[in-house]
Coordinates of C-alpha atoms and ligand atoms in Angstrom, one line a residue:
X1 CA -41.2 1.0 59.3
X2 CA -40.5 -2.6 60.4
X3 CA -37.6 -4.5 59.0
X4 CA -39.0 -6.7 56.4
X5 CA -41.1 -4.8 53.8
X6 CA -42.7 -6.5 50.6
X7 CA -44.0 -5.2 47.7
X8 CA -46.8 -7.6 46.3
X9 CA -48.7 -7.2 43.2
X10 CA -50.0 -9.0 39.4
X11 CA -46.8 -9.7 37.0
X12 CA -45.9 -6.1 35.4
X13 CA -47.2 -3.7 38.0
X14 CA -43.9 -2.2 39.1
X15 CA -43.4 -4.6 42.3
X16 CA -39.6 -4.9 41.2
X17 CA -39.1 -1.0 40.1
X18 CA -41.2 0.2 43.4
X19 CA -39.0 -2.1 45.7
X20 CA -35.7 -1.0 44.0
X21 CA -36.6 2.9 44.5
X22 CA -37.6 1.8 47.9
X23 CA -34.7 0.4 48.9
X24 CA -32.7 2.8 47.5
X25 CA -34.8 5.8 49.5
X26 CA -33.5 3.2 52.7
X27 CA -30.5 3.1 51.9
X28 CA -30.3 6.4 51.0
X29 CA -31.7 7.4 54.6
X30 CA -28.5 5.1 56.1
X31 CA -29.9 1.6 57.1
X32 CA -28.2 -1.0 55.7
X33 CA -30.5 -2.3 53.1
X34 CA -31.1 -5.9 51.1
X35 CA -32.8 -5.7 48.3
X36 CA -34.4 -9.4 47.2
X37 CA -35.9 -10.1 44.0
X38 CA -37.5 -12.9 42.6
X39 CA -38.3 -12.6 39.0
X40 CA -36.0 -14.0 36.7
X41 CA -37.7 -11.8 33.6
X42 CA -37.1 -8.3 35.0
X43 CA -35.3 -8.0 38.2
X44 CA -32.4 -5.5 40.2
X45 CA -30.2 -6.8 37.8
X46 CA -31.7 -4.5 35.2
X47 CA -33.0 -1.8 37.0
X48 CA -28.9 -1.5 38.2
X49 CA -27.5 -2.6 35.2
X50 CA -25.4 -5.0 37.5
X51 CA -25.8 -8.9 37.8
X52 CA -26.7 -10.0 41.0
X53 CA -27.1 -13.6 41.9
X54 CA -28.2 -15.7 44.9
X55 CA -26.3 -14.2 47.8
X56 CA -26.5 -10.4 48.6
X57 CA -23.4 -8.5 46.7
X58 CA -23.3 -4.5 47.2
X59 CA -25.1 -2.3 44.4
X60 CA -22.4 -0.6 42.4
X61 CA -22.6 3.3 43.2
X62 CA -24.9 3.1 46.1
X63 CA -23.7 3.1 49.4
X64 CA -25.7 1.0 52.1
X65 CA -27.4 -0.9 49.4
X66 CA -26.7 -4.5 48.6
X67 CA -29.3 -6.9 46.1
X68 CA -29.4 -10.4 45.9
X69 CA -31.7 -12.4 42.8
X70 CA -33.7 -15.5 43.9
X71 CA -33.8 -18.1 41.0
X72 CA -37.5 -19.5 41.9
X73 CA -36.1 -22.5 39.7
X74 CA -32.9 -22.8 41.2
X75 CA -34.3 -23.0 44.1
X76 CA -36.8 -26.1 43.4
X77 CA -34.1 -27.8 42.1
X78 CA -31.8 -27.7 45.6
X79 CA -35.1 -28.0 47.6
X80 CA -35.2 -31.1 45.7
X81 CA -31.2 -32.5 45.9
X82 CA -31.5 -31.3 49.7
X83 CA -34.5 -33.3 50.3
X84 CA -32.7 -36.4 48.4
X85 CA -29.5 -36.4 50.4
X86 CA -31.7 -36.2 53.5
X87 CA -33.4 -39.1 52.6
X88 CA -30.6 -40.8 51.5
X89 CA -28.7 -40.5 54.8
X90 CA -32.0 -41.9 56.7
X91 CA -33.7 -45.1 54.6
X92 CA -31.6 -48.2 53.0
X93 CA -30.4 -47.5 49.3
X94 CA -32.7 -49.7 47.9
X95 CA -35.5 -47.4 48.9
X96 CA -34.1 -44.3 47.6
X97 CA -35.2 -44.9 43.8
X98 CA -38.3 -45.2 45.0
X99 CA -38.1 -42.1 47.2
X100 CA -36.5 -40.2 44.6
X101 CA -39.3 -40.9 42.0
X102 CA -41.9 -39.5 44.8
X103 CA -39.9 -36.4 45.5
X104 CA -39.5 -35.8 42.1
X105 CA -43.3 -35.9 40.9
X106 CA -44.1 -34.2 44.0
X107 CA -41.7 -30.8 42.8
X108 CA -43.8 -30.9 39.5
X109 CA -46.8 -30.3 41.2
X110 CA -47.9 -26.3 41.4
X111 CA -47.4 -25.9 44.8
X112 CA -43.5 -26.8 44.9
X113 CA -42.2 -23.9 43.4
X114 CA -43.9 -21.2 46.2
X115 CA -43.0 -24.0 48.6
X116 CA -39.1 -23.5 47.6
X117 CA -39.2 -19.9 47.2
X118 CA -40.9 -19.6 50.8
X119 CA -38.5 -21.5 52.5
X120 CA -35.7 -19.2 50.8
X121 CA -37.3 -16.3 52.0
X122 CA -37.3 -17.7 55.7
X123 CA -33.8 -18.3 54.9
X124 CA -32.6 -15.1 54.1
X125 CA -34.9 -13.4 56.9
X126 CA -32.8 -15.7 59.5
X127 CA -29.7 -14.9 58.4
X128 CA -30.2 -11.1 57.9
X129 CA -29.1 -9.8 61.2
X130 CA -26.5 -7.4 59.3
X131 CA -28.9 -5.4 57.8
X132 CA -31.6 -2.9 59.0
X133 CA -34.2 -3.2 56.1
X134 CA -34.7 -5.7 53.8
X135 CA -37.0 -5.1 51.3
X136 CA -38.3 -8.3 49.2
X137 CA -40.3 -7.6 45.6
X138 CA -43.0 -10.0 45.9
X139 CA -45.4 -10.6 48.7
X140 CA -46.3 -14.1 50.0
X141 CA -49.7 -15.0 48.5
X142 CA -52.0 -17.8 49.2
X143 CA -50.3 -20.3 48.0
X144 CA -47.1 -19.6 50.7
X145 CA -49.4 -18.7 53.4
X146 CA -50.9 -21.5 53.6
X147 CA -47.5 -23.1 54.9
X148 CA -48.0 -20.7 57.9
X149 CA -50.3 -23.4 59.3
X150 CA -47.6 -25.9 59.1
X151 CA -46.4 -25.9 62.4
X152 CA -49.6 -27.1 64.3
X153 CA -49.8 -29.9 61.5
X154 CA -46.1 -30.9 62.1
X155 CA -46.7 -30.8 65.9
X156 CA -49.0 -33.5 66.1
X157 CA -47.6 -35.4 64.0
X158 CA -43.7 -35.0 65.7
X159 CA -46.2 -35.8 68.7
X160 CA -47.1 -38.8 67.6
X161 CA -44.1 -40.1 66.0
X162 CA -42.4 -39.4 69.4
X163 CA -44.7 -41.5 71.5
X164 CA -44.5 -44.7 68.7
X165 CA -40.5 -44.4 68.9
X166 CA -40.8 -44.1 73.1
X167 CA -43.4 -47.3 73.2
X168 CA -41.4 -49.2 70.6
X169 CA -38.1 -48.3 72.7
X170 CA -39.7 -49.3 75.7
X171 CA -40.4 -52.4 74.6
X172 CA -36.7 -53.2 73.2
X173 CA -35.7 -52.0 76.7
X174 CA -38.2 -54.5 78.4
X175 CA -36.7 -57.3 76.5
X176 CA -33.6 -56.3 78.2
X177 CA -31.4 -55.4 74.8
X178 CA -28.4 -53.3 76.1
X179 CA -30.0 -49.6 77.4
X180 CA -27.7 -47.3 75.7
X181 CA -28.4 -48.1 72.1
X182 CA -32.4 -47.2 72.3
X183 CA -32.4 -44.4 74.1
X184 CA -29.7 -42.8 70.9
X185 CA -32.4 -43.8 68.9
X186 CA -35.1 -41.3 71.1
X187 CA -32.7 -38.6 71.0
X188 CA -31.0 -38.4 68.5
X189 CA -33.8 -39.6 66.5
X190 CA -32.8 -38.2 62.3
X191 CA -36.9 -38.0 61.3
X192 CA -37.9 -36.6 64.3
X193 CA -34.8 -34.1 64.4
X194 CA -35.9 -32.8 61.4
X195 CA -39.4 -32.5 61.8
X196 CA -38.8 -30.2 64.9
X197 CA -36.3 -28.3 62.5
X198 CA -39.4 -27.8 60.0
X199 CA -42.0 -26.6 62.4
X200 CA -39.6 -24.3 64.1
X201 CA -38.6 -22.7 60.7
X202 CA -42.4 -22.1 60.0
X203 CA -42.8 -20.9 63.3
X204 CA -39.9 -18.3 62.9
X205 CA -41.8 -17.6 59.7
X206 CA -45.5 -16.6 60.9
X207 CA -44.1 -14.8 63.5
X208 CA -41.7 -12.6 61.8
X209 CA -43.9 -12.5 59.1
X210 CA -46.9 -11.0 61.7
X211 CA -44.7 -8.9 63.4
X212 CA -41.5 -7.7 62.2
X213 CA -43.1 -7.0 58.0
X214 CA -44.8 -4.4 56.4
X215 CA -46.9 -5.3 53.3
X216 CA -47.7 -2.6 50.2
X217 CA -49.8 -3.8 47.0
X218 CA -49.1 -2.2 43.8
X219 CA -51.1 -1.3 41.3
X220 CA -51.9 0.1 38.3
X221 CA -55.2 2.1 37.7
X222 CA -56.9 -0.5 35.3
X223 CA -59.7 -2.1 36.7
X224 CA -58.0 -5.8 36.6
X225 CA -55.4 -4.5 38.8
X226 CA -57.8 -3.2 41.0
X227 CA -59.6 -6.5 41.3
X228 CA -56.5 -8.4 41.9
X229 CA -55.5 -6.0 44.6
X230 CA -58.7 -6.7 46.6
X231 CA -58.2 -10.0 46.2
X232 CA -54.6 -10.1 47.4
X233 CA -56.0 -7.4 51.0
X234 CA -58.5 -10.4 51.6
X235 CA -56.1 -13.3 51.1
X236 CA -53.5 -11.3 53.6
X237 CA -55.8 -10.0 56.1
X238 CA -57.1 -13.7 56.1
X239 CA -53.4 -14.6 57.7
X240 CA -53.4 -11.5 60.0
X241 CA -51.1 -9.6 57.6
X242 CA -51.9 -6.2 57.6
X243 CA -51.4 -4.4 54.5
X244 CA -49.6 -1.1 54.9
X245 CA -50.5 0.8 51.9
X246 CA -51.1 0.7 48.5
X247 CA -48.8 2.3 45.8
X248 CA -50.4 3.6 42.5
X249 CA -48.2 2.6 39.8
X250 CA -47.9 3.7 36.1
X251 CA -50.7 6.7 36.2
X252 CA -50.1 8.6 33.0
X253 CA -49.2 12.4 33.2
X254 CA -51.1 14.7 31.9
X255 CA -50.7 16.9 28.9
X256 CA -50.0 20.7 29.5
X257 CA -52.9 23.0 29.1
X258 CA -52.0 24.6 26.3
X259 CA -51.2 21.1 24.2
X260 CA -54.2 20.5 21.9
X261 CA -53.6 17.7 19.4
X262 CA -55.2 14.4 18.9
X263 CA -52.6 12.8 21.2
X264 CA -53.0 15.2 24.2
X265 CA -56.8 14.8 23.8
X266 CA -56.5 11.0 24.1
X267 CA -54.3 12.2 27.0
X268 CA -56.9 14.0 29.0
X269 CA -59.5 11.1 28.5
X270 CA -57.3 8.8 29.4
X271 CA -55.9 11.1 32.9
X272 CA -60.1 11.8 33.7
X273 CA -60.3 7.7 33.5
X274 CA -57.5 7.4 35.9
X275 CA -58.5 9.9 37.9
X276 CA -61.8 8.3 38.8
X277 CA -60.4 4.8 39.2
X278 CA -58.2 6.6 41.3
X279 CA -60.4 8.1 43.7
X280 CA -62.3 4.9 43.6
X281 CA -59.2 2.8 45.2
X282 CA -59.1 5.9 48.0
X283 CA -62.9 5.5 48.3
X284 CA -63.2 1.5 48.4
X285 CA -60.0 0.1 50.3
X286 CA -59.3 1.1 54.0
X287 CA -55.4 0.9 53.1
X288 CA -54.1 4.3 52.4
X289 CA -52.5 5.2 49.0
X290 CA -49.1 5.6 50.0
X291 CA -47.8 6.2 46.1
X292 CA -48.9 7.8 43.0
X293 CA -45.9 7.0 40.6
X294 CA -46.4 8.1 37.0
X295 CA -45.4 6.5 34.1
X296 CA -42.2 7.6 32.8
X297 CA -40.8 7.5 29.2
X298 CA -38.4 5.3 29.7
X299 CA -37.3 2.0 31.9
X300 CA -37.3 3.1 35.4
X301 CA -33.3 2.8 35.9
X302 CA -30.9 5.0 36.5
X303 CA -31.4 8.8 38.5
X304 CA -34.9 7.5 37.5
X305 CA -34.8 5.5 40.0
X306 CA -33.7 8.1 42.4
X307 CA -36.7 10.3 40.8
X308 CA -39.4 7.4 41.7
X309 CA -37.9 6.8 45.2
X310 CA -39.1 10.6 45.6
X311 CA -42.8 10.3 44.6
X312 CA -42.7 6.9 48.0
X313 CA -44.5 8.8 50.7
X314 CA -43.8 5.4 52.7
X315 CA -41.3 5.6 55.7
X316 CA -37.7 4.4 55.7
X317 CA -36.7 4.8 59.7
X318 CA -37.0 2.0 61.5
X319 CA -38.8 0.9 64.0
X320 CA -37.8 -0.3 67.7
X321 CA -38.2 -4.2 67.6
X322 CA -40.6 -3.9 70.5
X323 CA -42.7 -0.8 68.5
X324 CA -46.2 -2.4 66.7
Ligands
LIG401 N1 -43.5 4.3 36.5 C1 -43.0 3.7 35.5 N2 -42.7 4.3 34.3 C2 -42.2 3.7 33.2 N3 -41.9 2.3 33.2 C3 -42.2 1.6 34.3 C4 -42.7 2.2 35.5 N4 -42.9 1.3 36.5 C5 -42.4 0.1 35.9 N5 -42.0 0.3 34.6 C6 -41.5 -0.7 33.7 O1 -42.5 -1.7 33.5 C7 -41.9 -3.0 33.4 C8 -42.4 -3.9 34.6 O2 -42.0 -3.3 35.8 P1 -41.5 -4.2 37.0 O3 -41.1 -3.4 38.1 O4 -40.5 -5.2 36.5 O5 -42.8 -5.0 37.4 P2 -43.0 -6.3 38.3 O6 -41.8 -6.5 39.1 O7 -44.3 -6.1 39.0 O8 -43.2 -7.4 37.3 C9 -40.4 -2.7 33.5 O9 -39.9 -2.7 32.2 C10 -40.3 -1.4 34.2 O10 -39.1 -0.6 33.8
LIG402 MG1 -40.5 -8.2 39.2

């Protein structure tokens, strides 16, 4: 299994659950595993009855296994102040009103909040060499994937901001104004610094993202989720993601044979529903079905967890950086 594994999926599935018993099956197995969640509404924090917050702390009765919460929010919000102070350092103050009043509008539009969150993720996948797994509970989706075409973008345009500042230097240099303080300008150059530092994060990104991660969808068997599931194979094929697997989520159990009431009829027609819409995800996707998790009485916390990490037929050993 490669380092970085996500667990993608519609709101409600079981991304969170699935990614908690997962990591907990890692850690369980001895690598040293990060569990990162992103939902504010249902996240690690409840399935371990433990806050967690924005940098990894250890999980409380689990050895190996550490959880950290992304705020999607949060995270706009110091995007934005980061953004600012860059700014700030760079352009006269009288421009920064102006600036700020751009930046802001810009992090109300739809795209800012996966834009944030994505540039989290590359942050704690660069600073994760301590750990052998780290196991995220949302997959990137089009939205983020998009960004992965960033870099060429950015090199152009670092390309041609770099040959403006050279002829405009040249010039100062021509009308004989002291050497030195141009050719700071060139190098040391603040917009152009940070440009390079953008394209080679996104760079970093697709590659580790094509390379070093493993992608599961889960799902539930109503035909909504199905749909959605499809859609989400296409979108990451489309980015040369290859999905893993796919775990069934939330399949209800059946009744015992000898139960005969009006709930363990609904029961059986409910299962024989499943059951095809089952067989028809084995039948339709390529991905294998990795999972069958049923749905249990109660929140999936606890030895519950410990009981869902059992029903993963997904890998936990690691594989050699070099391995495909
Ligand atoms: N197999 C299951 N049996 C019972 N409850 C489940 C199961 N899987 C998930 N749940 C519950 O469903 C809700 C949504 O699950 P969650 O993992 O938070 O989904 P997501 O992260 O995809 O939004 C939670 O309350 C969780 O405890
Ligand atoms: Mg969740």
């Amino acid at each position: 299994m490669k380092k970085f594994v996500f667990f993608g999926g519609k709101g409600g599935v079981g991304k969170t659950t699935v990614s908690s018993a997962y990591g907990l099956k890692s850690a369980n197995a001895g690598l040293k595993t990060l569990v990162v969640s992103t939902d504010p509404a249902h996240s690690t924090s409840d399935v371990f009855d433990q806050q967690f917050g924005d940098e990894p702390a250890p999980v409380d009765g689990h050895d190996n296994l550490w959880a950290m919460e992304i705020d999607p929010e949060q995270e706009v919000e110091n995007h934005l102040i980061e953004i600012k102070r860059a700014m700030g350092d760079q352009v006269s103050p009288g421009m920064v009103n102006a600036i700020d009043r751009q930046i802001e509008m810009s992090h109300q539009t739809p795209g800012a909040h996966e834009s944030a969150l994505f540039d989290r993720f590359v942050d704690v996948m660069q600073n994760s060499e301590e750990y052998d797994r780290v196991v995220f509970d949302t997959s990137p989706t089009g939205g983020t994937l998009r960004l992965l075409s960033l870099p060429e973008f950015l090199e152009g345009w670092i390309e041609r901001l770099l040959h403006k500042r050279k002829r405009s230097i040249d010039l100062y240099e021509k009308a004989a104004i002291g050497g030195r303080e141009p050719r700071r300008m060139a190098e040391g150059d603040p917009i152009i610094a940070r440009l390079q530092e953008r394209k080679e994060m996104f760079e970093f990104a697709g590659e580790v993202l094509r390379t070093e991660s493993a992608y599961f969808l889960v799902l539930n068997p109503d035909e909504l989720s199905i749909r959605e599931t499809g859609r989400a194979v296409e979108e990451l094929t489309e980015y040369d993601l290859a999905v893993s697997g796919l775990v069934i989520n939330k399949v209800t159990p059946e009744p015992d044979e000898d139960e005969s009431g009006r709930g363990a009829k609904y029961l059986r027609d409910r299962c024989r529903t499943e059951r095809e819409r089952i067989e028809h995800i084995r039948d339709s996707f390529e991905e294998p079905v990795v999972a069958v998790i049923e749905s249990r009485v109660e929140e999936v916390k606890g030895s519950l967890l410990a009981d869902v990490a059992k029903d993963l037929d997904v890998t936990v050993e690691a594989t050699p950086k070099s391995a495909g």
